[in-house]
Amino acid sequence: MQHFSSNSRRQFLRQTLAFSAASLAGALTSCGKGIIGGASDVAHLLMLGDWGATGQHLDQAAVAAAMQTYTRTHVLNHQALLMLGDNFYGELGSTSSSRWKNQFEDMYPRSIFNCPAYAIPGNHDYIQDNGILRYDVELQYAKTMQTRWTMPSQCYRFLFPALDPLVTFIALDSNIPYADGSTQSGGFFTMSAAQKAAQLQWLSDELKKPLDTPFLIVMAHHPIYSDGPHGDNQSLIDDWDPLLRQHRAHVYLAGHDHDLQHLEFEGHPTSFFCSGGGGSDLYNLRIPSDKRGPYAVKTFGFSHLEVTKSLLTLRHVDQNGNIIHAFTKTPDNELKLIT
Ligand SMILES: [Fe+2]
């Protein structure tokens, strides 16, 4: 069974994987200054994963409301959102589905988040609705006029913020074939083995390019390491983790496990940060954070990235707007826990 449209394959092969400042200028219409950091050259974004819940999606709405209140309270002008996958549980339909308005455009309103929303696919985006892959609909929706939904390809690179960038982001598709090589398990599909190999080569090539920003962040839906029920992902440990180490990526962002995590490993330059509390039902943790941490908690919430040229700050924020965990990193990967 074909599990990936020809359109997606073309997009994957297309090497237009860097967003130039010029191409983003239209989308970034209110790049202001925030006050949390107090610096004049600070940039902010919010992220969340596992958010496009079914039914009345009350928990998604609660998290979205908290994001808005948090933004107002701290007087932040965000320059991006990161949508970390499992963007739509349940049937999505087409690019004209009311879910786009109800659960994206209005849920995270332009009046608060007047910025691009960089999206990556989760496993629930690799389900077919009446023979149409949700992910293909998401790729198509990104071409809709006026939307902030930004999903230019299966994997892509962008600079944040677009003007005077501080972070190089590499966005990946972690829906790789299952351990036995199959590309379908029940209703879930994956990319092909050839696409997996091509993406790995692309990642390797991208990481070899000179870094023009003080910070490097890689993001994908599936965690490489997780204290949640999905656990560690051996395929990603084998394929991606050595590259993160070699190129001293500052952070790996993920979702998939419905909780908020921050994991560190002795001698590893990369911080592993999971923000999967966007609105779908929560999971129990498998490993307590006092066994492997420094932080993991079962809660709804979102996360906040603040960055200057000398410091990156990541915060987990619960659905009540409380900052429940925070840490900083320098360009040299010096870590400091705040809360
Ligand atoms: Fe997931």
mmCIF file of C-alpha atoms and ligand atoms in Angstrom:
data_model
loop_
_atom_site.group_PDB
_atom_site.id
_atom_site.type_symbol
_atom_site.label_atom_id
_atom_site.label_comp_id
_atom_site.label_asym_id
_atom_site.label_seq_id
_atom_site.Cartn_x
_atom_site.Cartn_y
_atom_site.Cartn_z
ATOM 1 C CA MET A 1 0.000 0.000 0.000
ATOM 2 C CA GLN A 2 1.308 3.380 -0.895
ATOM 3 C CA HIS A 3 1.675 5.387 2.248
ATOM 4 C CA PHE A 4 3.202 8.596 1.013
ATOM 5 C CA SER A 5 1.936 10.838 -1.737
ATOM 6 C CA SER A 6 4.033 11.729 -4.747
ATOM 7 C CA ASN A 7 3.598 15.329 -3.727
ATOM 8 C CA SER A 8 5.268 14.645 -0.407
ATOM 9 C CA ARG A 9 8.085 12.801 -2.106
ATOM 10 C CA ARG A 10 8.698 15.742 -4.373
ATOM 11 C CA GLN A 11 8.696 18.055 -1.420
ATOM 12 C CA PHE A 12 11.108 15.829 0.438
ATOM 13 C CA LEU A 13 13.516 15.767 -2.457
ATOM 14 C CA ARG A 14 13.320 19.469 -2.952
ATOM 15 C CA GLN A 15 16.319 21.081 -1.390
ATOM 16 C CA THR A 16 14.613 24.300 -0.463
ATOM 17 C CA LEU A 17 15.098 23.544 3.174
ATOM 18 C CA ALA A 18 16.245 26.877 4.442
ATOM 19 C CA PHE A 19 13.903 29.755 5.019
ATOM 20 C CA SER A 20 15.574 32.999 4.194
ATOM 21 C CA ALA A 21 14.875 36.100 6.196
ATOM 22 C CA ALA A 22 13.337 37.565 3.112
ATOM 23 C CA SER A 23 10.892 34.718 2.671
ATOM 24 C CA LEU A 24 9.713 35.086 6.238
ATOM 25 C CA ALA A 25 9.484 38.841 6.295
ATOM 26 C CA GLY A 26 5.829 38.769 5.370
ATOM 27 C CA ALA A 27 4.958 36.310 8.110
ATOM 28 C CA LEU A 28 6.839 38.092 10.861
ATOM 29 C CA THR A 29 4.950 41.303 11.050
ATOM 30 C CA SER A 30 5.329 42.137 14.736
ATOM 31 C CA CYS A 31 8.719 41.052 15.919
ATOM 32 C CA GLY A 32 8.839 42.882 19.216
ATOM 33 C CA LYS A 33 10.860 42.738 22.367
ATOM 34 C CA GLY A 34 9.916 40.763 25.454
ATOM 35 C CA ILE A 35 10.620 41.680 29.056
ATOM 36 C CA ILE A 36 11.272 38.345 30.784
ATOM 37 C CA GLY A 37 14.929 38.409 29.831
ATOM 38 C CA GLY A 38 15.209 42.167 29.925
ATOM 39 C CA ALA A 39 17.715 42.188 27.062
ATOM 40 C CA SER A 40 17.231 44.288 23.985
ATOM 41 C CA ASP A 41 18.087 41.478 21.603
ATOM 42 C CA VAL A 42 15.889 38.781 23.098
ATOM 43 C CA ALA A 43 13.581 36.559 21.052
ATOM 44 C CA HIS A 44 10.749 34.351 22.275
ATOM 45 C CA LEU A 45 8.677 31.448 21.059
ATOM 46 C CA LEU A 46 6.199 28.996 22.556
ATOM 47 C CA MET A 47 5.944 25.306 21.702
ATOM 48 C CA LEU A 48 3.581 22.436 22.355
ATOM 49 C CA GLY A 49 3.083 18.904 21.183
ATOM 50 C CA ASP A 50 0.235 16.413 21.049
ATOM 51 C CA TRP A 51 -2.374 19.125 20.940
ATOM 52 C CA GLY A 52 -5.010 18.414 18.259
ATOM 53 C CA ALA A 53 -7.371 16.447 20.467
ATOM 54 C CA THR A 54 -10.702 14.978 19.467
ATOM 55 C CA GLY A 55 -14.128 15.600 20.976
ATOM 56 C CA GLN A 56 -14.652 18.877 22.775
ATOM 57 C CA HIS A 57 -10.874 19.217 23.204
ATOM 58 C CA LEU A 58 -11.325 21.047 26.505
ATOM 59 C CA ASP A 59 -7.776 20.326 27.659
ATOM 60 C CA GLN A 60 -6.352 21.707 24.417
ATOM 61 C CA ALA A 61 -8.420 24.837 24.925
ATOM 62 C CA ALA A 62 -7.216 25.167 28.522
ATOM 63 C CA VAL A 63 -3.575 24.961 27.457
ATOM 64 C CA ALA A 64 -4.168 27.417 24.610
ATOM 65 C CA ALA A 65 -5.827 29.851 27.026
ATOM 66 C CA ALA A 66 -2.862 29.516 29.381
ATOM 67 C CA MET A 67 -0.503 30.313 26.491
ATOM 68 C CA GLN A 68 -2.434 33.497 25.810
ATOM 69 C CA THR A 69 -2.566 34.569 29.451
ATOM 70 C CA TYR A 70 1.136 33.817 29.906
ATOM 71 C CA THR A 71 1.940 35.898 26.845
ATOM 72 C CA ARG A 72 -0.076 38.846 28.099
ATOM 73 C CA THR A 73 1.216 38.566 31.663
ATOM 74 C CA HIS A 74 4.853 38.614 30.602
ATOM 75 C CA VAL A 75 4.281 41.063 27.743
ATOM 76 C CA LEU A 76 5.820 38.769 25.163
ATOM 77 C CA ASN A 77 5.822 39.216 21.431
ATOM 78 C CA HIS A 78 6.477 35.762 20.094
ATOM 79 C CA GLN A 79 8.329 35.354 16.864
ATOM 80 C CA ALA A 80 7.334 31.723 16.308
ATOM 81 C CA LEU A 81 5.272 28.813 17.538
ATOM 82 C CA LEU A 82 6.528 25.240 17.334
ATOM 83 C CA MET A 83 3.878 22.571 16.782
ATOM 84 C CA LEU A 84 5.677 19.383 17.784
ATOM 85 C CA GLY A 85 3.476 16.789 16.132
ATOM 86 C CA ASP A 86 0.367 14.753 16.719
ATOM 87 C CA ASN A 87 -1.216 17.849 15.328
ATOM 88 C CA PHE A 88 -4.539 16.156 14.691
ATOM 89 C CA TYR A 89 -5.969 13.148 16.449
ATOM 90 C CA GLY A 90 -9.070 11.787 14.779
ATOM 91 C CA GLU A 91 -10.200 12.450 11.232
ATOM 92 C CA LEU A 92 -8.913 15.674 9.729
ATOM 93 C CA GLY A 93 -10.532 15.617 6.310
ATOM 94 C CA SER A 94 -9.212 18.255 3.950
ATOM 95 C CA THR A 95 -7.600 21.684 4.006
ATOM 96 C CA SER A 96 -11.098 23.151 4.278
ATOM 97 C CA SER A 97 -11.960 21.206 7.438
ATOM 98 C CA SER A 98 -13.403 23.341 10.222
ATOM 99 C CA ARG A 99 -10.774 21.807 12.496
ATOM 100 C CA TRP A 100 -8.171 24.102 10.982
ATOM 101 C CA LYS A 101 -10.107 27.160 12.134
ATOM 102 C CA ASN A 102 -11.358 25.759 15.421
ATOM 103 C CA GLN A 103 -8.259 23.973 16.604
ATOM 104 C CA PHE A 104 -5.442 26.009 15.062
ATOM 105 C CA GLU A 105 -6.270 29.435 13.643
ATOM 106 C CA ASP A 106 -8.676 30.460 16.420
ATOM 107 C CA MET A 107 -7.209 28.308 19.182
ATOM 108 C CA TYR A 108 -3.823 30.064 18.891
ATOM 109 C CA PRO A 109 -5.082 33.381 17.509
ATOM 110 C CA ARG A 110 -3.090 35.697 15.302
ATOM 111 C CA SER A 111 -3.978 38.552 17.638
ATOM 112 C CA ILE A 112 -1.632 36.961 20.195
ATOM 113 C CA PHE A 113 0.660 34.829 18.017
ATOM 114 C CA ASN A 114 1.346 36.871 14.917
ATOM 115 C CA CYS A 115 4.185 34.656 13.772
ATOM 116 C CA PRO A 116 4.903 31.478 11.795
ATOM 117 C CA ALA A 117 3.876 28.180 13.405
ATOM 118 C CA TYR A 118 6.549 25.686 12.414
ATOM 119 C CA ALA A 119 4.982 22.224 12.339
ATOM 120 C CA ILE A 120 6.344 18.688 12.174
ATOM 121 C CA PRO A 121 4.394 15.424 11.844
ATOM 122 C CA GLY A 122 3.690 12.970 14.649
ATOM 123 C CA ASN A 123 2.523 9.397 14.354
ATOM 124 C CA HIS A 124 -1.122 10.505 14.481
ATOM 125 C CA ASP A 125 -0.436 12.679 11.450
ATOM 126 C CA TYR A 126 0.605 9.498 9.638
ATOM 127 C CA ILE A 127 -2.889 8.036 9.697
ATOM 128 C CA GLN A 128 -5.022 7.883 6.573
ATOM 129 C CA ASP A 129 -8.539 9.267 6.542
ATOM 130 C CA ASN A 130 -10.411 7.659 3.653
ATOM 131 C CA GLY A 131 -7.119 6.928 1.942
ATOM 132 C CA ILE A 132 -5.650 10.399 2.443
ATOM 133 C CA LEU A 133 -2.686 10.820 4.766
ATOM 134 C CA ARG A 134 -3.310 13.574 7.325
ATOM 135 C CA TYR A 135 0.270 14.720 6.894
ATOM 136 C CA ASP A 136 -0.314 15.362 3.194
ATOM 137 C CA VAL A 137 -3.294 17.544 4.102
ATOM 138 C CA GLU A 138 -1.082 19.441 6.571
ATOM 139 C CA LEU A 139 1.562 20.002 3.894
ATOM 140 C CA GLN A 140 -1.112 21.307 1.566
ATOM 141 C CA TYR A 141 -2.638 23.551 4.231
ATOM 142 C CA ALA A 142 0.728 25.264 4.634
ATOM 143 C CA LYS A 143 0.278 26.602 1.114
ATOM 144 C CA THR A 144 -2.973 28.297 2.086
ATOM 145 C CA MET A 145 -2.863 32.042 1.755
ATOM 146 C CA GLN A 146 -2.635 33.967 5.025
ATOM 147 C CA THR A 147 -2.101 30.980 7.286
ATOM 148 C CA ARG A 148 0.721 30.932 9.798
ATOM 149 C CA TRP A 149 0.952 27.128 9.467
ATOM 150 C CA THR A 150 4.500 26.552 8.232
ATOM 151 C CA MET A 151 5.403 23.110 6.938
ATOM 152 C CA PRO A 152 7.491 23.540 3.800
ATOM 153 C CA SER A 153 8.782 20.000 3.520
ATOM 154 C CA GLN A 154 9.289 16.707 5.311
ATOM 155 C CA CYS A 155 12.422 18.094 6.898
ATOM 156 C CA TYR A 156 13.609 21.661 6.827
ATOM 157 C CA ARG A 157 15.975 24.174 8.318
ATOM 158 C CA PHE A 158 15.071 27.636 9.497
ATOM 159 C CA LEU A 159 16.655 30.489 11.369
ATOM 160 C CA PHE A 160 15.099 32.035 14.460
ATOM 161 C CA PRO A 161 14.335 34.847 14.542
ATOM 162 C CA ALA A 162 14.394 35.548 10.832
ATOM 163 C CA LEU A 163 16.159 38.860 11.335
ATOM 164 C CA ASP A 164 19.408 38.752 13.319
ATOM 165 C CA PRO A 165 18.981 35.009 13.943
ATOM 166 C CA LEU A 166 20.092 33.408 17.186
ATOM 167 C CA VAL A 167 19.090 29.768 16.659
ATOM 168 C CA THR A 168 19.464 27.392 13.739
ATOM 169 C CA PHE A 169 16.542 24.974 13.852
ATOM 170 C CA ILE A 170 16.546 21.649 12.047
ATOM 171 C CA ALA A 171 13.054 20.149 11.858
ATOM 172 C CA LEU A 172 12.864 16.421 11.169
ATOM 173 C CA ASP A 173 10.262 13.751 10.518
ATOM 174 C CA SER A 174 10.724 11.002 13.110
ATOM 175 C CA ASN A 175 8.112 8.674 11.598
ATOM 176 C CA ILE A 176 10.708 6.202 10.460
ATOM 177 C CA PRO A 177 9.939 2.536 9.656
ATOM 178 C CA TYR A 178 9.302 0.152 12.523
ATOM 179 C CA ALA A 179 12.072 -2.021 13.925
ATOM 180 C CA ASP A 180 11.060 -4.950 11.699
ATOM 181 C CA GLY A 181 11.240 -2.697 8.624
ATOM 182 C CA SER A 182 7.500 -2.462 8.135
ATOM 183 C CA THR A 183 5.913 0.854 7.227
ATOM 184 C CA GLN A 184 2.452 0.178 8.599
ATOM 185 C CA SER A 185 1.233 -0.935 12.000
ATOM 186 C CA GLY A 186 -2.521 -0.885 12.347
ATOM 187 C CA GLY A 187 -3.621 2.552 11.239
ATOM 188 C CA PHE A 188 -0.201 4.125 11.633
ATOM 189 C CA PHE A 189 2.092 4.505 8.643
ATOM 190 C CA THR A 190 5.702 5.623 8.363
ATOM 191 C CA MET A 191 8.006 6.937 5.681
ATOM 192 C CA SER A 192 9.826 4.399 3.522
ATOM 193 C CA ALA A 193 13.297 3.024 4.223
ATOM 194 C CA ALA A 194 14.597 5.076 1.289
ATOM 195 C CA GLN A 195 13.099 8.265 2.724
ATOM 196 C CA LYS A 196 14.603 7.474 6.117
ATOM 197 C CA ALA A 197 18.048 7.069 4.535
ATOM 198 C CA ALA A 198 17.643 10.262 2.488
ATOM 199 C CA GLN A 199 16.622 12.264 5.539
ATOM 200 C CA LEU A 200 19.574 10.951 7.534
ATOM 201 C CA GLN A 201 21.930 11.976 4.743
ATOM 202 C CA TRP A 202 20.285 15.398 4.578
ATOM 203 C CA LEU A 203 20.640 15.823 8.349
ATOM 204 C CA SER A 204 24.285 14.860 8.195
ATOM 205 C CA ASP A 205 24.904 17.301 5.335
ATOM 206 C CA GLU A 206 23.056 20.135 7.075
ATOM 207 C CA LEU A 207 25.022 19.675 10.283
ATOM 208 C CA LYS A 208 28.289 19.902 8.373
ATOM 209 C CA LYS A 209 27.439 23.392 7.192
ATOM 210 C CA PRO A 210 28.957 26.266 9.162
ATOM 211 C CA LEU A 211 26.725 27.405 11.985
ATOM 212 C CA ASP A 212 25.940 31.100 11.703
ATOM 213 C CA THR A 213 24.024 31.296 14.997
ATOM 214 C CA PRO A 214 25.124 30.833 18.614
ATOM 215 C CA PHE A 215 22.643 27.982 19.142
ATOM 216 C CA LEU A 216 21.577 24.802 17.317
ATOM 217 C CA ILE A 217 18.278 23.026 18.055
ATOM 218 C CA VAL A 218 16.993 19.846 16.408
ATOM 219 C CA MET A 219 13.303 19.010 16.697
ATOM 220 C CA ALA A 220 11.140 16.011 15.838
ATOM 221 C CA HIS A 221 8.007 14.426 17.259
ATOM 222 C CA HIS A 222 9.488 11.275 18.790
ATOM 223 C CA PRO A 223 11.872 11.647 21.717
ATOM 224 C CA ILE A 224 15.263 10.001 21.456
ATOM 225 C CA TYR A 225 15.224 9.488 25.211
ATOM 226 C CA SER A 226 12.050 9.604 27.289
ATOM 227 C CA ASP A 227 10.983 8.815 30.835
ATOM 228 C CA GLY A 228 7.443 8.398 29.530
ATOM 229 C CA PRO A 229 5.714 5.206 28.432
ATOM 230 C CA HIS A 230 7.158 5.248 24.916
ATOM 231 C CA GLY A 231 10.660 5.065 26.374
ATOM 232 C CA ASP A 232 13.914 5.459 24.506
ATOM 233 C CA ASN A 233 13.909 5.105 20.726
ATOM 234 C CA GLN A 234 16.746 2.794 19.701
ATOM 235 C CA SER A 235 16.541 3.670 16.006
ATOM 236 C CA LEU A 236 16.938 7.362 16.745
ATOM 237 C CA ILE A 237 19.677 6.603 19.272
ATOM 238 C CA ASP A 238 21.524 4.743 16.520
ATOM 239 C CA ASP A 239 20.908 7.247 13.708
ATOM 240 C CA TRP A 240 20.559 10.731 15.156
ATOM 241 C CA ASP A 241 22.142 10.771 18.592
ATOM 242 C CA PRO A 242 25.747 10.436 17.330
ATOM 243 C CA LEU A 243 25.184 13.462 15.091
ATOM 244 C CA LEU A 244 23.787 15.502 17.975
ATOM 245 C CA ARG A 245 26.872 14.632 20.009
ATOM 246 C CA GLN A 246 29.305 15.284 17.157
ATOM 247 C CA HIS A 247 27.839 18.674 16.313
ATOM 248 C CA ARG A 248 27.111 19.586 19.921
ATOM 249 C CA ALA A 249 23.459 20.416 19.388
ATOM 250 C CA HIS A 250 22.222 22.450 22.321
ATOM 251 C CA VAL A 251 18.732 20.975 22.538
ATOM 252 C CA TYR A 252 16.646 18.189 21.025
ATOM 253 C CA LEU A 253 12.934 19.057 21.173
ATOM 254 C CA ALA A 254 10.179 16.448 21.011
ATOM 255 C CA GLY A 255 6.660 15.554 22.070
ATOM 256 C CA HIS A 256 4.914 12.157 21.734
ATOM 257 C CA ASP A 257 4.871 11.336 25.440
ATOM 258 C CA HIS A 258 2.077 13.370 26.983
ATOM 259 C CA ASP A 259 4.040 15.077 29.718
ATOM 260 C CA LEU A 260 6.790 17.657 30.176
ATOM 261 C CA GLN A 261 10.375 16.445 30.455
ATOM 262 C CA HIS A 262 13.967 17.641 30.546
ATOM 263 C CA LEU A 263 16.659 14.954 30.499
ATOM 264 C CA GLU A 264 20.435 15.306 30.737
ATOM 265 C CA PHE A 265 23.110 12.650 30.307
ATOM 266 C CA GLU A 266 26.638 12.705 31.656
ATOM 267 C CA GLY A 267 29.047 13.910 29.004
ATOM 268 C CA HIS A 268 26.326 14.524 26.427
ATOM 269 C CA PRO A 269 26.264 18.100 25.093
ATOM 270 C CA THR A 270 22.571 17.977 24.171
ATOM 271 C CA SER A 271 19.596 18.653 26.466
ATOM 272 C CA PHE A 272 16.563 16.466 25.710
ATOM 273 C CA PHE A 273 13.346 18.419 26.134
ATOM 274 C CA CYS A 274 9.859 16.966 25.694
ATOM 275 C CA SER A 275 6.773 19.158 25.497
ATOM 276 C CA GLY A 276 3.860 16.810 24.932
ATOM 277 C CA GLY A 277 1.193 18.319 27.159
ATOM 278 C CA GLY A 278 -0.690 20.279 24.515
ATOM 279 C CA GLY A 279 -4.113 18.763 25.086
ATOM 280 C CA SER A 280 -4.346 15.035 24.500
ATOM 281 C CA ASP A 281 -4.881 12.634 27.399
ATOM 282 C CA LEU A 282 -1.921 12.471 29.763
ATOM 283 C CA TYR A 283 0.331 9.443 30.255
ATOM 284 C CA ASN A 284 1.886 8.043 33.406
ATOM 285 C CA LEU A 285 5.655 8.333 33.536
ATOM 286 C CA ARG A 286 7.627 5.102 33.369
ATOM 287 C CA ILE A 287 10.833 6.409 34.939
ATOM 288 C CA PRO A 288 10.584 8.834 37.893
ATOM 289 C CA SER A 289 12.589 11.996 37.401
ATOM 290 C CA ASP A 290 14.636 11.300 40.520
ATOM 291 C CA LYS A 291 15.952 8.216 38.713
ATOM 292 C CA ARG A 292 16.617 9.979 35.404
ATOM 293 C CA GLY A 293 16.084 13.677 35.121
ATOM 294 C CA PRO A 294 16.413 16.395 36.045
ATOM 295 C CA TYR A 295 12.710 16.810 35.315
ATOM 296 C CA ALA A 296 9.637 14.912 34.205
ATOM 297 C CA VAL A 297 6.044 15.507 35.224
ATOM 298 C CA LYS A 298 2.637 14.346 34.069
ATOM 299 C CA THR A 299 0.784 17.568 33.328
ATOM 300 C CA PHE A 300 -0.836 19.566 30.611
ATOM 301 C CA GLY A 301 1.187 22.562 29.531
ATOM 302 C CA PHE A 302 3.460 24.183 26.993
ATOM 303 C CA SER A 303 7.028 25.429 26.837
ATOM 304 C CA HIS A 304 8.773 28.735 26.296
ATOM 305 C CA LEU A 305 12.090 29.377 24.567
ATOM 306 C CA GLU A 306 13.795 32.690 25.253
ATOM 307 C CA VAL A 307 17.120 33.344 23.579
ATOM 308 C CA THR A 308 19.774 36.003 23.333
ATOM 309 C CA LYS A 309 23.153 35.704 21.653
ATOM 310 C CA SER A 310 24.714 34.612 24.942
ATOM 311 C CA LEU A 311 21.973 32.595 26.646
ATOM 312 C CA LEU A 312 19.190 30.178 25.815
ATOM 313 C CA THR A 313 16.427 29.701 28.395
ATOM 314 C CA LEU A 314 13.823 26.939 28.263
ATOM 315 C CA ARG A 315 10.832 26.858 30.559
ATOM 316 C CA HIS A 316 8.028 24.365 31.071
ATOM 317 C CA VAL A 317 4.743 26.080 31.932
ATOM 318 C CA ASP A 318 1.683 24.240 33.238
ATOM 319 C CA GLN A 319 -1.924 24.840 32.222
ATOM 320 C CA ASN A 320 -2.288 27.351 35.059
ATOM 321 C CA GLY A 321 0.527 29.457 33.679
ATOM 322 C CA ASN A 322 3.022 28.475 36.379
ATOM 323 C CA ILE A 323 6.659 28.089 35.353
ATOM 324 C CA ILE A 324 7.376 24.637 36.775
ATOM 325 C CA HIS A 325 10.858 24.000 35.382
ATOM 326 C CA ALA A 326 13.513 26.139 33.729
ATOM 327 C CA PHE A 327 17.142 25.995 32.718
ATOM 328 C CA THR A 328 19.667 27.947 30.688
ATOM 329 C CA LYS A 329 22.479 27.031 28.325
ATOM 330 C CA THR A 330 25.317 29.083 26.963
ATOM 331 C CA PRO A 331 26.657 28.735 23.420
ATOM 332 C CA ASP A 332 29.365 26.526 24.976
ATOM 333 C CA ASN A 333 26.632 24.207 26.300
ATOM 334 C CA GLU A 334 27.135 25.195 29.929
ATOM 335 C CA LEU A 335 23.940 24.143 31.695
ATOM 336 C CA LYS A 336 22.345 25.876 34.668
ATOM 337 C CA LEU A 337 19.126 24.717 36.302
ATOM 338 C CA ILE A 338 16.879 27.557 37.478
ATOM 339 C CA THR A 339 13.848 25.752 38.866
HETATM 340 FE FE FE B 1 2.812 10.745 19.154
#
